[in-house]
Coordinates of C-alpha atoms and ligand atoms in Angstrom, one line a residue:
M77 CA 91.2 188.8 63.9
S78 CA 87.9 190.4 64.8
T79 CA 87.9 192.7 67.8
S80 CA 84.2 193.0 68.0
V81 CA 81.5 190.6 69.3
D82 CA 77.8 191.0 68.5
V83 CA 75.6 191.5 71.5
L84 CA 71.8 191.7 71.2
V85 CA 70.2 194.5 73.1
R86 CA 66.6 195.1 74.0
R87 CA 65.7 198.6 74.9
L88 CA 63.2 198.5 77.8
D89 CA 63.0 202.2 77.7
P90 CA 62.9 203.4 74.1
E91 CA 64.0 207.0 74.9
L92 CA 67.3 205.9 76.5
P93 CA 70.4 205.2 74.4
L94 CA 72.1 201.8 73.7
P95 CA 75.4 201.3 75.6
A96 CA 78.0 203.3 73.7
Y97 CA 81.8 203.5 73.5
E98 CA 82.8 207.1 73.7
H99 CA 86.2 206.7 71.9
P100 CA 87.7 204.1 69.6
G101 CA 89.6 201.6 71.7
D102 CA 87.5 202.1 74.9
A103 CA 87.0 198.9 76.8
G104 CA 83.8 200.1 78.6
A105 CA 80.5 201.1 77.0
D106 CA 78.7 203.6 79.2
L107 CA 75.4 202.8 80.9
V108 CA 72.9 205.4 81.8
T109 CA 70.4 205.5 84.7
A110 CA 66.7 205.2 83.7
Q111 CA 65.6 207.1 86.7
D112 CA 66.5 210.1 88.8
A113 CA 68.2 209.4 92.1
E114 CA 69.6 211.3 95.1
I115 CA 72.1 209.2 97.1
A116 CA 73.0 210.4 100.6
P117 CA 76.5 210.0 101.9
G118 CA 77.1 206.3 102.6
E119 CA 73.9 205.2 101.0
R120 CA 73.4 202.9 98.1
V121 CA 70.7 202.5 95.4
V122 CA 69.9 200.0 92.7
L123 CA 69.5 201.9 89.4
P124 CA 67.9 200.5 86.3
T125 CA 69.6 201.1 83.0
G126 CA 66.7 200.5 80.6
I127 CA 68.5 197.7 78.7
A128 CA 68.6 193.9 78.6
I129 CA 71.2 192.0 76.6
A130 CA 71.9 188.5 75.3
L131 CA 75.6 187.7 75.3
P132 CA 77.0 184.8 73.2
D133 CA 77.9 181.8 75.2
G134 CA 81.5 182.0 76.5
Y135 CA 81.1 185.8 77.3
A136 CA 80.2 187.8 80.3
A137 CA 79.6 191.5 80.8
F138 CA 81.1 193.3 83.8
V139 CA 79.6 196.5 85.2
H140 CA 82.4 198.7 86.3
P141 CA 82.5 202.1 88.0
R142 CA 83.4 205.3 86.1
S143 CA 86.6 206.8 87.4
G144 CA 85.4 210.4 86.9
L145 CA 82.4 209.8 89.2
A146 CA 84.7 208.1 91.7
A147 CA 87.3 210.9 91.8
R148 CA 84.8 213.8 91.7
C149 CA 82.0 212.5 93.8
G150 CA 83.1 209.4 95.6
V151 CA 80.7 207.3 93.7
S152 CA 81.4 203.6 93.1
L153 CA 79.5 200.3 92.8
V154 CA 78.9 198.1 95.8
N155 CA 79.7 195.0 93.9
A156 CA 82.3 196.3 91.5
P157 CA 82.5 194.8 89.0
G158 CA 79.0 193.5 88.7
T159 CA 78.8 190.3 86.7
V160 CA 76.2 189.9 84.0
D161 CA 75.9 186.2 83.0
A162 CA 75.5 185.2 79.3
G163 CA 72.1 183.7 80.2
Y164 CA 70.7 186.7 82.0
R165 CA 67.8 188.4 80.1
G166 CA 66.6 190.8 82.8
E167 CA 67.3 194.5 82.9
I168 CA 70.9 195.4 83.8
K169 CA 71.0 197.2 87.1
V170 CA 73.7 199.1 88.8
V171 CA 74.3 199.1 92.5
V172 CA 75.6 202.6 93.1
V173 CA 77.1 203.7 96.4
N174 CA 78.0 207.2 97.5
H175 CA 81.3 206.9 99.5
D176 CA 81.5 210.6 100.1
L177 CA 81.3 211.4 103.8
R178 CA 79.4 214.7 103.5
T179 CA 77.9 215.4 100.0
P180 CA 74.8 213.7 98.5
V181 CA 75.1 212.9 94.8
V182 CA 72.2 213.6 92.3
F183 CA 71.7 211.6 89.1
R184 CA 69.2 212.6 86.4
R185 CA 67.6 210.1 84.1
G186 CA 70.0 209.6 81.2
D187 CA 73.2 210.3 83.2
R188 CA 76.1 207.9 82.6
I189 CA 76.6 206.0 85.8
A190 CA 78.7 203.0 85.0
Q191 CA 80.4 201.2 82.1
L192 CA 79.9 197.7 80.7
V193 CA 83.0 195.7 79.8
I194 CA 82.4 192.6 77.6
Q195 CA 84.9 189.8 78.1
R196 CA 85.4 186.2 77.1
V197 CA 85.3 184.0 80.2
E198 CA 86.4 180.4 80.8
R199 CA 84.3 177.9 82.6
A200 CA 86.3 175.5 84.7
G201 CA 86.0 171.9 85.4
F202 CA 86.6 171.5 89.1
H203 CA 88.5 168.4 90.0
E204 CA 88.9 167.5 93.7
V205 CA 92.4 166.4 94.8
A206 CA 93.9 165.5 98.2
E207 CA 97.0 167.7 97.7
L208 CA 97.6 170.7 95.4
P209 CA 100.9 170.9 93.4
G210 CA 103.6 173.0 95.0
S211 CA 104.3 176.6 93.9
G212 CA 106.7 179.5 94.7
R213 CA 104.1 181.4 96.6
G214 CA 102.6 178.5 98.5
E215 CA 100.1 179.7 101.0
G216 CA 101.5 183.2 101.4
G217 CA 99.1 186.0 100.7
F218 CA 97.3 189.0 102.2
G219 CA 100.5 191.1 102.3
S220 CA 103.0 188.3 102.7
T221 CA 105.4 190.1 100.3
G222 CA 105.4 193.3 102.5
G223 CA 105.7 196.9 101.3
H224 CA 102.4 198.2 102.6
A225 CA 101.8 201.9 102.5
A226 CA 99.2 202.3 105.3
V227 CA 100.3 201.7 108.8
G228 CA 98.0 201.8 111.8
V229 CA 94.7 201.5 109.9
S230 CA 93.5 198.1 108.9
S231 CA 90.3 196.3 108.3
V232 CA 88.6 193.6 110.2
G233 CA 90.9 191.5 112.4
A234 CA 91.9 188.0 111.4
A235 CA 89.6 186.5 114.0
G236 CA 86.7 188.6 112.6
S237 CA 86.7 191.3 115.3
A238 CA 85.5 194.6 114.0
G239 CA 87.3 197.9 114.4
I240 CA 90.6 199.5 113.8
V241 CA 93.6 197.1 114.2
Q242 CA 97.2 198.2 114.6
H243 CA 99.6 196.4 112.4
S244 CA 102.0 194.2 114.4
A245 CA 105.7 194.9 114.3
S246 CA 106.2 192.0 111.9
D247 CA 103.7 193.6 109.5
R248 CA 105.9 196.7 109.4
E249 CA 109.0 194.8 108.4
G250 CA 109.8 195.5 104.8
L251 CA 108.0 198.8 104.6
Ligands
LIG7 O1 75.8 194.7 88.8 C1 75.0 193.8 88.4 C2 75.2 192.4 88.8 C3 74.3 191.5 88.3 N1 73.3 191.8 87.5 C4 72.3 190.8 87.0 C5 73.0 190.0 85.9 C6 73.4 188.7 86.5 O2 73.5 187.7 85.6 C7 72.4 188.5 87.6 C8 72.9 187.8 88.8 O3 74.1 188.4 89.3 P1 75.0 187.7 90.4 O4 75.2 186.3 90.1 O5 76.1 188.6 90.6 O6 74.0 187.8 91.7 P2 73.5 186.7 92.7 O7 73.3 187.4 94.0 O8 74.5 185.5 92.7 O9 72.1 186.4 92.1 P3 71.7 185.0 91.4 O10 71.3 184.1 92.5 O11 70.5 185.4 90.6 O12 72.8 184.5 90.5 O13 72.1 189.9 88.1 C9 73.1 193.1 87.1 O14 72.1 193.5 86.4 N2 73.9 194.1 87.6
LIG8 MG1 74.9 184.3 91.0

């Protein structure tokens, strides 16, 4: 069985490299930035990669963060993973965010900023029904199985109120 799919790539910036896998077996091919950027703490920037691709039908490319940048610099992608549709012919761009609270991050043209994962994707036929079939989980979600590590810090409240929300006693059960 073939483990490789052919993807057509147009280099919009001839001096920059094609996406490349660093090691055999890597899932992600690194993408570079086509321009220099300095990103202040908490800021985001949309960086061009200098490439456009044509994926075969039935595939999509996903723009993922690089774990080294995340661990060392607090850099991630706002929309991780970004979705590149098979029909998209524009330049692939990367929406980079600096999550570090204090230190700006500097990228130079040619730096590897993200990685592209190519995957087969299904397209669904959406069929409206009045009732969904039953299941073991039912409507339980958002922590229904317990075992949360963080207590006392939560995200936006269920009613949409912003700020820090204390977990209720029932949330703590099962910790
Ligand atoms: O990280 C990303 C995400 C998307 N794209 C490109 C390819 C993708 O096919 C297109 C649209 O992306 P998406 O559907 O996520 O964005 P949207 O806000 O829904 O835009 P649109 O209305 O154009 O679909 O933008 C990128 O270059 N980088
Ligand atoms: Mg879209």
